[in-house]
Amino acid sequence: MMDEEDIPTILQEFVQPRVINQDMLLNLIIEQGPKGIAGKLFYEDGINLSETTEIRIEFLNVLKIDHLWVMPNLVKLQMSNNIIEKIENLNDLVNLRELDLSFNQIKIIENLDSLTKLEILLLFNNEISEIEGIDNLSNLTIFSIGNNDVTDWKHVLYLRKFKNLHSLNMNGNPCTKEDGYLDYVFAFIPQLVYYEYKMISNEQRKIAIDKHYRMLSTLEEAEMKEDEKLKAQREYEEKLAFLTKAYVEHLDGEYLFHQMFEDDKEGRELSMVNEDTENTYNEYKINFSAVCEEFCTIGLKEHEKRTDEINLFNTAVNEGITNSQNQGRIIVNEILKKKAITLASVKQLLKRLVGDVDAATLEDTTTKAQQLSEEFGDIVTDAWTKLMSLEVELHEQIEDINEVFRLNISDMVDSFITTARGYFSQLRNCEAEYNDTINGAILYYLSGIGDDAKIPRHLQNLCEDKDMLTYNLNISHEKHLQVIDTREDTMLNRLKSWLEEYNEKLAIYEIERNNLQMLEISHFADAQQQEFVQILQQLNLNVDDTEIMTALDT
């Protein structure tokens, strides 16, 4: 316990339960800031809550976490020894690395999802019964949750997934009083280095692993399978994203084929009437999927061609901009050099005005100063003209490059669209051929059934007679064509939209770039003129003669 004389004066003021407000935060920062001369300077410089990185709000009987959004750059927050019951209002503290809420009355771990940078979490001596709500804290390194109400052991496997967790303190929880708890922790949280702030020895770890070898092996095998499953899922998602970018998603396998039968119950059943229909179905699947695969390969090649064309275009535009900028720098450096020479000449002229100056010298100096000012004006105007000419030339070059690119990329897209329509036509032909073949196979099957024999009950609603068969096959045919047509429309519409938006974006970008560059050139020229006049005025401040001042101002 702290003696009263050891507690900072600011803390002694708060004896009643209270909430956090801005005045409290300011007072705490002053109290916890540097002392002496450094503290005086710290106070005089002004306190910016938004730039504060550390604060201690301890022993203040604080009831609720609040108002901390004014300190978004906090890295370390200590709020131990209060009467806080709920973790809340921390969402804005995304830079927080250390959070101490020990010695409070918290019952549930919650509202920590946004604290993804958190490395140290101290919840010692609260009323927590379950370890949860920290799934997003992948950087968690030190976790202290001793002296709480955790009774079961399920938290051990929960903490196993935090690969950066090196220090854990569970001392004082009911679960730790059960035999074998420590061995369970040491065996199933292998990344732990310290428990209760004491290093775990190799011997302790080995004994724990030996005790739980069988269960540990089963768990590791299950985790390996889960990792492989997650890896496969990531690879699938990456591949799908790549194919989607090329507009050929779901055309690299049997996806489109199975999609046709997904909502076609009658079609699936008709394909399984007998061995002949099953063979027809399987052959249809092979042929249909082969067309999809071939088209997908072509689509990827076309995407690569478009990407190469875009890269060539960007290279040409960037080279043009770079060359123009380099020439512009030469012009700008030249004008700055001439300005320095001109100002040096002005200074030399002004030296002639020191002391008693006769009328002839004054007139000659005034004339020459006026001449230098006009010459510099001509230099700036000439530089402006050259820079503008460079920009106009660059703008025309980029517009020409844009037009060539637009024609090339449009030709590529049009060519691919023509190819795509051809392949989708092949898919429709495959479907029509299948429909005719399955129809013939079922009719042949029905013809083999004698007059006295009855058609199997499960086929009665599908193909009891020729009209019913024709009806069901037509329904199936329409569903399949709808899937193919929808996939074709989706692809072509996306591709056309991309082309239109991309060309429009390039045109807008060049207009904005050109306008901005022309404004910068004009601003540069105006700034040089104004700066030169201001310098002349400053150099002339010590001259009393109004005539020379008027001449220089002009």
XYZ file of C-alpha atoms in Angstrom:
554
model
C 0.000 0.000 0.000
C 1.133 3.529 -0.726
C 1.480 5.895 2.223
C -0.612 9.030 1.923
C 2.507 11.173 1.684
C 3.687 9.090 -1.286
C 0.488 9.630 -3.269
C 0.724 12.615 -5.693
C -1.339 15.610 -4.634
C -3.528 15.336 -7.694
C -4.529 11.838 -6.574
C -5.315 12.942 -3.029
C -7.999 15.292 -4.363
C -10.137 12.464 -5.765
C -11.606 10.515 -2.892
C -15.121 10.063 -4.251
C -16.084 7.723 -7.138
C -15.867 9.685 -10.377
C -15.617 9.468 -14.154
C -12.829 10.585 -16.455
C -13.058 14.063 -18.002
C -10.704 16.395 -19.837
C -9.735 18.385 -16.727
C -8.725 15.194 -14.961
C -6.586 14.128 -17.914
C -4.869 17.521 -18.122
C -4.144 17.577 -14.390
C -2.751 14.046 -14.482
C -0.446 14.862 -17.398
C 0.885 17.909 -15.554
C 1.314 15.876 -12.342
C 3.092 13.060 -14.186
C 5.167 15.354 -16.419
C 8.723 16.555 -15.831
C 9.539 18.632 -12.765
C 11.626 21.754 -12.201
C 12.722 23.857 -15.158
C 11.880 21.059 -17.582
C 8.383 20.905 -16.107
C 7.959 24.648 -16.468
C 8.968 24.475 -20.120
C 6.682 21.457 -20.583
C 3.742 23.425 -19.185
C 4.556 26.610 -21.110
C 4.781 24.740 -24.419
C 1.160 23.751 -23.978
C -0.345 20.307 -23.419
C -1.693 18.498 -26.455
C -3.839 15.562 -25.343
C -3.900 14.074 -28.824
C -0.089 13.692 -28.775
C 0.131 12.099 -25.323
C 1.544 8.559 -25.428
C 1.412 7.488 -21.748
C -0.875 8.167 -18.814
C -1.559 6.692 -15.375
C -5.105 6.929 -14.015
C -4.589 4.980 -10.798
C -6.040 5.106 -7.261
C -8.718 7.587 -8.367
C -11.878 5.538 -7.711
C -12.736 5.835 -11.406
C -16.090 4.198 -12.154
C -15.979 4.112 -15.934
C -13.479 4.175 -18.801
C -14.418 7.239 -20.801
C -13.178 10.319 -22.679
C -9.950 8.636 -23.779
C -10.744 9.145 -27.483
C -9.065 12.562 -27.080
C -5.767 10.659 -26.710
C -5.619 8.457 -29.846
C -1.812 8.168 -29.730
C -1.695 6.504 -26.327
C 0.827 3.672 -26.250
C 0.634 2.897 -22.533
C -2.479 3.179 -20.366
C -2.455 2.307 -16.661
C -5.846 2.262 -14.906
C -5.230 -0.110 -12.028
C -6.686 0.250 -8.529
C -10.010 1.810 -9.492
C -13.616 0.540 -9.359
C -14.117 -0.085 -13.099
C -16.694 -2.783 -13.872
C -16.669 -2.781 -17.686
C -14.002 -2.600 -20.407
C -15.309 -0.029 -22.878
C -14.598 3.106 -24.930
C -11.122 1.985 -26.024
C -11.872 1.616 -29.759
C -9.938 4.747 -30.744
C -6.744 3.720 -28.945
C -5.464 1.756 -31.932
C -1.805 2.486 -31.051
C -2.041 1.059 -27.545
C 0.692 -1.476 -26.704
C 0.234 -1.795 -22.938
C -3.032 -1.816 -20.969
C -3.169 -2.267 -17.200
C -6.636 -2.747 -15.671
C -5.515 -4.675 -12.604
C -7.291 -4.330 -9.258
C -10.720 -3.363 -10.573
C -14.143 -5.058 -10.639
C -14.228 -6.259 -14.251
C -16.260 -9.421 -14.931
C -15.987 -9.847 -18.725
C -13.103 -9.364 -21.162
C -14.674 -7.399 -24.023
C -14.368 -4.458 -26.434
C -10.675 -5.001 -27.205
C -11.054 -5.903 -30.894
C -9.512 -2.682 -32.240
C -6.377 -2.907 -30.056
C -4.483 -5.042 -32.575
C -1.079 -3.636 -31.517
C -1.548 -4.547 -27.859
C 1.415 -6.490 -26.447
C 0.834 -6.335 -22.690
C -2.555 -6.926 -21.065
C -2.759 -6.866 -17.267
C -6.075 -7.873 -15.675
C -4.785 -9.094 -12.326
C -7.230 -9.149 -9.401
C -10.614 -8.689 -11.066
C -13.771 -10.855 -11.167
C -13.278 -12.537 -14.563
C -14.535 -16.110 -14.896
C -13.770 -16.800 -18.573
C -10.824 -15.914 -20.815
C -12.347 -14.657 -24.052
C -12.682 -11.564 -26.227
C -9.009 -11.214 -27.163
C -9.079 -12.980 -30.555
C -7.722 -9.923 -32.417
C -4.742 -9.435 -30.097
C -2.300 -11.375 -32.270
C 0.668 -9.396 -30.844
C -0.134 -10.245 -27.234
C 3.145 -11.081 -25.477
C 2.463 -10.672 -21.743
C -0.891 -11.650 -20.239
C -1.557 -11.390 -16.510
C -4.962 -12.543 -15.302
C -4.134 -13.908 -11.875
C -6.475 -13.582 -8.870
C -9.661 -13.914 -10.913
C -12.454 -16.534 -10.987
C -11.380 -18.788 -13.902
C -12.377 -22.371 -13.013
C -12.079 -24.556 -16.139
C -9.056 -25.387 -18.295
C -10.476 -24.601 -21.727
C -8.623 -21.277 -21.771
C -5.346 -23.188 -22.229
C -6.236 -24.327 -25.747
C -7.676 -20.871 -26.412
C -4.348 -19.231 -25.491
C -2.426 -21.789 -27.565
C -3.250 -19.876 -30.768
C -1.516 -16.671 -29.574
C 1.884 -17.431 -31.089
C 3.592 -14.360 -29.558
C 2.429 -15.104 -26.009
C 5.639 -15.540 -23.968
C 4.516 -14.707 -20.435
C 1.369 -15.840 -18.592
C 0.214 -15.376 -15.010
C -2.832 -17.384 -13.868
C -1.908 -17.627 -10.188
C -4.822 -17.290 -7.774
C -7.524 -18.634 -10.102
C -9.496 -21.721 -8.942
C -8.315 -23.695 -12.008
C -4.684 -23.535 -10.852
C -5.467 -25.450 -7.659
C -6.309 -28.634 -9.562
C -3.628 -31.283 -9.951
C -1.860 -31.304 -13.294
C -2.825 -27.778 -14.323
C 0.740 -26.532 -14.726
C 1.767 -29.543 -16.802
C -1.273 -28.958 -19.005
C -0.244 -25.318 -19.537
C 3.411 -26.165 -20.231
C 2.473 -28.922 -22.693
C -0.237 -27.141 -24.656
C 1.148 -23.586 -24.800
C 4.629 -24.317 -26.191
C 5.389 -20.672 -26.995
C 5.347 -19.738 -23.299
C 8.751 -18.799 -21.878
C 7.605 -17.522 -18.482
C 4.826 -18.580 -16.130
C 4.174 -16.356 -13.108
C 7.209 -14.398 -14.339
C 9.507 -17.398 -13.821
C 11.224 -19.073 -16.751
C 9.886 -22.513 -17.675
C 12.754 -25.005 -17.659
C 13.378 -27.562 -20.399
C 12.845 -30.328 -17.832
C 9.424 -28.946 -16.835
C 8.420 -28.761 -20.468
C 9.616 -32.303 -21.225
C 7.772 -33.811 -18.235
C 4.587 -31.992 -19.274
C 4.827 -33.143 -22.895
C 5.464 -36.761 -21.821
C 2.341 -36.724 -19.640
C 0.119 -35.430 -22.456
C 1.928 -36.985 -25.414
C -1.038 -38.854 -26.880
C -3.514 -36.000 -26.604
C -0.888 -33.536 -27.830
C -0.147 -35.659 -30.891
C -3.844 -35.874 -31.730
C -4.211 -32.106 -31.332
C -1.156 -31.331 -33.463
C -2.416 -33.657 -36.189
C -5.799 -31.925 -36.158
C -4.090 -28.515 -36.239
C -1.957 -29.617 -39.173
C -5.052 -30.654 -41.089
C -6.719 -27.370 -40.231
C -3.634 -25.445 -41.349
C -3.616 -27.349 -44.629
C -7.307 -26.603 -45.041
C -6.735 -22.905 -44.370
C -3.769 -22.894 -46.742
C -5.871 -24.513 -49.459
C -8.618 -21.972 -48.836
C -6.140 -19.073 -49.103
C -4.687 -20.516 -52.306
C -8.187 -20.935 -53.725
C -9.107 -17.353 -52.843
C -5.864 -16.022 -54.354
C -6.418 -18.005 -57.534
C -10.055 -16.894 -57.716
C -8.997 -13.258 -57.290
C -6.448 -13.664 -60.099
C -8.973 -15.309 -62.421
C -11.562 -12.655 -61.565
C -9.111 -9.943 -62.554
C -8.813 -11.703 -65.922
C -12.641 -12.052 -66.154
C -12.461 -15.885 -66.336
C -13.385 -16.793 -62.756
C -15.028 -20.226 -62.367
C -14.029 -21.251 -65.894
C -10.958 -23.234 -64.824
C -12.810 -26.432 -63.922
C -16.275 -27.942 -63.645
C -17.872 -25.076 -61.710
C -19.989 -23.728 -64.595
C -21.074 -27.241 -65.545
C -22.306 -28.087 -62.048
C -23.914 -24.660 -61.777
C -26.229 -25.588 -64.681
C -27.581 -28.580 -62.742
C -27.630 -26.840 -59.358
C -31.290 -25.752 -59.662
C -32.274 -28.433 -62.182
C -33.647 -31.381 -60.230
C -35.351 -32.875 -63.292
C -32.180 -32.599 -65.356
C -30.140 -34.413 -62.690
C -32.690 -37.219 -62.487
C -32.965 -37.577 -66.267
C -29.179 -37.967 -66.455
C -29.414 -41.011 -64.170
C -32.226 -42.961 -65.888
C -29.867 -45.745 -66.904
C -26.249 -46.462 -67.753
C -26.529 -44.859 -71.206
C -27.800 -41.563 -69.804
C -25.089 -41.589 -67.127
C -22.404 -42.130 -69.778
C -23.913 -39.317 -71.851
C -23.872 -37.047 -68.812
C -20.230 -37.829 -67.982
C -19.138 -37.302 -71.582
C -21.029 -34.001 -71.623
C -19.252 -32.919 -68.431
C -15.827 -33.744 -69.917
C -16.483 -31.923 -73.199
C -18.141 -28.890 -71.571
C -15.377 -28.499 -68.974
C -12.676 -28.888 -71.656
C -14.139 -25.929 -73.548
C -14.193 -23.908 -70.290
C -10.564 -24.795 -69.530
C -9.417 -23.861 -73.028
C -11.266 -20.560 -72.852
C -9.861 -19.859 -69.376
C -6.302 -20.356 -70.676
C -6.931 -17.939 -73.538
C -8.504 -15.451 -71.114
C -5.390 -15.488 -68.921
C -3.152 -14.912 -71.943
C -5.320 -12.003 -73.056
C -5.167 -10.542 -69.541
C -1.385 -10.772 -69.680
C -1.368 -8.941 -73.022
C -3.572 -6.163 -71.621
C -1.319 -5.884 -68.565
C 1.782 -5.617 -70.784
C 0.096 -2.922 -72.857
C -0.801 -0.969 -69.707
C 2.788 -1.252 -68.443
C 4.168 -0.024 -71.785
C 1.726 2.879 -71.714
C 2.665 3.843 -68.152
C 6.365 3.621 -68.995
C 5.947 5.899 -72.023
C 3.919 8.464 -70.064
C 6.316 8.444 -67.094
C 9.337 8.834 -69.382
C 7.683 11.802 -71.084
C 6.864 13.434 -67.738
C 10.382 12.787 -66.413
C 12.044 14.258 -69.509
C 9.810 17.323 -69.339
C 10.543 17.756 -65.628
C 14.294 17.521 -66.243
C 14.131 20.200 -68.943
C 11.948 22.307 -66.676
C 14.498 22.054 -63.863
C 17.196 23.383 -66.185
C 15.032 26.387 -67.030
C 14.140 26.997 -63.367
C 17.764 26.703 -62.235
C 18.767 29.144 -64.955
C 16.254 31.748 -63.852
C 17.320 31.348 -60.206
C 20.956 31.788 -61.231
C 20.133 34.920 -63.254
C 18.072 36.284 -60.365
C 21.070 35.894 -58.043
C 23.338 37.673 -60.554
C 20.816 40.474 -61.027
C 20.422 40.976 -57.272
C 24.187 41.106 -56.898
C 24.242 43.861 -59.523
C 21.504 45.752 -57.632
C 23.555 45.553 -54.429
C 26.567 46.990 -56.254
C 24.429 49.857 -57.539
C 23.134 50.643 -54.066
C 26.671 50.899 -52.739
C 27.058 53.921 -54.994
C 24.327 55.684 -53.009
C 26.213 55.682 -49.719
C 27.060 59.138 -48.409
C 26.682 62.334 -50.483
C 25.425 61.437 -53.920
C 25.318 63.949 -56.778
C 22.320 64.170 -59.096
C 24.067 62.522 -62.041
C 25.042 59.451 -59.990
C 21.530 59.205 -58.558
C 19.976 59.419 -62.015
C 22.413 56.892 -63.471
C 21.813 54.478 -60.588
C 18.074 54.834 -60.893
C 18.199 54.162 -64.626
C 20.367 51.087 -64.229
C 18.186 49.713 -61.390
C 15.131 50.202 -63.580
C 16.950 48.485 -66.448
C 17.886 45.499 -64.236
C 14.307 45.188 -63.049
C 13.024 45.174 -66.637
C 15.682 42.661 -67.669
C 14.684 40.321 -64.869
C 11.034 40.712 -65.875
C 12.000 39.665 -69.390
C 13.922 36.694 -67.993
C 10.878 35.528 -65.996
C 8.573 36.006 -68.974
C 10.951 34.058 -71.196
C 11.176 31.257 -68.618
C 7.370 31.183 -68.282
C 7.048 30.900 -72.062
C 9.579 28.043 -72.222
C 7.973 26.152 -69.316
C 4.523 26.593 -70.821
C 5.784 25.397 -74.186
C 7.278 22.333 -72.524
C 4.002 21.580 -70.770
C 1.931 22.094 -73.936
C 4.280 19.771 -75.801
C 4.090 17.174 -73.029
C 0.299 17.432 -72.893
C 0.038 16.856 -76.646
C 2.439 13.898 -76.414
C 0.460 12.304 -73.595
C -2.815 12.841 -75.443
C -1.284 11.123 -78.491
C -0.022 8.267 -76.305
C -3.456 8.040 -74.668
C -5.108 7.775 -78.073
C -2.713 5.063 -79.259
C -3.245 3.185 -76.002
C -7.015 3.582 -76.250
C -7.024 2.129 -79.748
C -4.704 -0.737 -78.807
C -6.497 -1.711 -75.625
C -9.889 -1.371 -77.320
C -8.746 -3.660 -80.118
C -7.531 -6.192 -77.539
C -10.817 -6.077 -75.643
C -12.900 -6.295 -78.830
C -10.828 -9.256 -80.004
C -11.267 -11.014 -76.667
C -14.997 -10.304 -76.671
C -15.276 -11.904 -80.112
C -13.307 -14.919 -78.871
C -15.468 -15.129 -75.741
C -18.669 -15.133 -77.748
C -17.269 -17.937 -79.852
C -16.504 -20.079 -76.810
C -19.858 -19.420 -75.185
C -21.430 -20.435 -78.480
C -19.460 -23.692 -78.249
C -20.824 -24.227 -74.742
C -24.387 -23.713 -75.964
C -23.746 -26.184 -78.783
C -22.451 -28.726 -76.245
C -25.605 -28.233 -74.213
C -27.900 -28.619 -77.243
C -26.073 -31.760 -78.349
C -26.396 -33.228 -74.856
C -30.086 -32.409 -74.754
C -30.699 -34.217 -78.051
C -28.559 -37.208 -77.057
C -30.183 -37.649 -73.646
C -33.594 -37.384 -75.294
C -32.729 -40.180 -77.753
C -31.231 -42.359 -75.017
C -34.354 -42.100 -72.850
C -36.716 -42.705 -75.770
C -34.735 -45.784 -76.672
C -34.971 -46.915 -73.036
C -38.719 -46.371 -72.958
C -39.176 -48.269 -76.229
C -37.656 -51.336 -74.618
C -40.331 -51.452 -71.952
C -43.140 -53.811 -72.992
C -46.752 -52.809 -73.171
C -47.580 -54.827 -70.094
C -44.614 -53.523 -68.135
C -44.874 -50.378 -66.064
C -42.316 -47.596 -66.086
C -40.491 -47.337 -62.762
C -42.356 -45.119 -60.315
C -39.463 -42.689 -59.835
C -39.524 -41.973 -63.606
C -43.272 -41.576 -64.054
C -43.262 -37.808 -63.447
C -40.226 -37.346 -65.708
C -40.738 -39.417 -68.819
C -43.924 -41.428 -68.635
C -44.619 -40.455 -72.228
C -42.862 -38.600 -75.013
C -44.636 -35.286 -74.351
C -43.694 -35.318 -70.668
C -40.091 -36.155 -71.527
C -39.941 -33.363 -74.108
C -41.387 -30.905 -71.612
C -38.905 -31.757 -68.861
C -35.948 -31.718 -71.237
C -37.007 -28.306 -72.562
C -37.224 -26.938 -69.012
C -33.761 -28.335 -68.275
C -32.418 -26.952 -71.551
C -33.706 -23.431 -70.773
C -32.196 -23.481 -67.282
C -28.812 -24.516 -68.657
C -28.865 -21.856 -71.372
C -29.800 -19.238 -68.791
C -26.707 -20.105 -66.720
C -24.456 -19.925 -69.805
C -26.017 -16.671 -71.026
C -25.779 -15.053 -67.601
C -22.095 -15.975 -67.303
C -21.418 -14.553 -70.775
C -23.289 -11.308 -70.060
C -21.505 -10.882 -66.738
C -18.079 -11.304 -68.319
C -18.674 -9.030 -71.305
C -20.395 -6.284 -69.296
C -17.596 -6.225 -66.723
C -14.946 -6.104 -69.422
C -16.685 -3.311 -71.351
C -17.217 -1.306 -68.157
C -13.559 -1.687 -67.220
C -12.446 -0.445 -70.650
C -14.755 2.556 -70.570
C -13.863 3.531 -67.000
C -10.124 3.039 -67.536
C -10.000 5.243 -70.648
C -12.151 7.865 -68.957
C -9.889 7.825 -65.897
C -6.788 8.335 -68.061
C -8.376 11.304 -69.856
C -9.469 12.944 -66.590
C -6.073 12.329 -64.984
C -4.240 14.023 -67.860
C -6.561 17.046 -67.826
C -6.073 17.461 -64.071
C -2.306 16.960 -64.350
C -2.042 19.525 -67.165
C -4.170 22.118 -65.354
C -2.206 21.716 -62.151
C 1.139 22.003 -63.950
C 0.087 25.170 -65.768
C -1.049 26.707 -62.485
C 2.283 25.813 -60.888
C 4.223 27.408 -63.743
C 2.204 30.629 -63.509
C 2.528 30.639 -59.729
C 6.302 30.150 -59.985
C 6.668 33.057 -62.433
C 4.500 35.367 -60.306
C 6.365 34.372 -57.152
C 9.745 35.173 -58.744
C 8.561 38.615 -59.834
C 7.066 39.400 -56.421
C 10.107 38.111 -54.557
C 12.423 40.216 -56.714
C 10.384 43.366 -56.081
C 10.293 42.658 -52.323
C 14.057 42.174 -52.234
C 14.597 45.435 -54.105
C 12.345 47.188 -51.622
C 14.236 45.678 -48.681
C 17.593 46.676 -50.150
C 16.315 50.198 -50.602
C 14.916 50.696 -47.098
C 17.963 52.678 -45.966
C 17.770 55.185 -48.853
C 15.896 58.403 -48.207
C 15.479 59.570 -51.774
C 11.910 58.880 -52.871
C 12.894 58.949 -56.545
C 15.146 55.862 -56.305
C 12.523 54.063 -54.208
C 9.891 54.808 -56.835
C 12.185 53.577 -59.579
C 12.995 50.358 -57.767
C 9.343 49.736 -56.891
C 8.491 50.088 -60.550
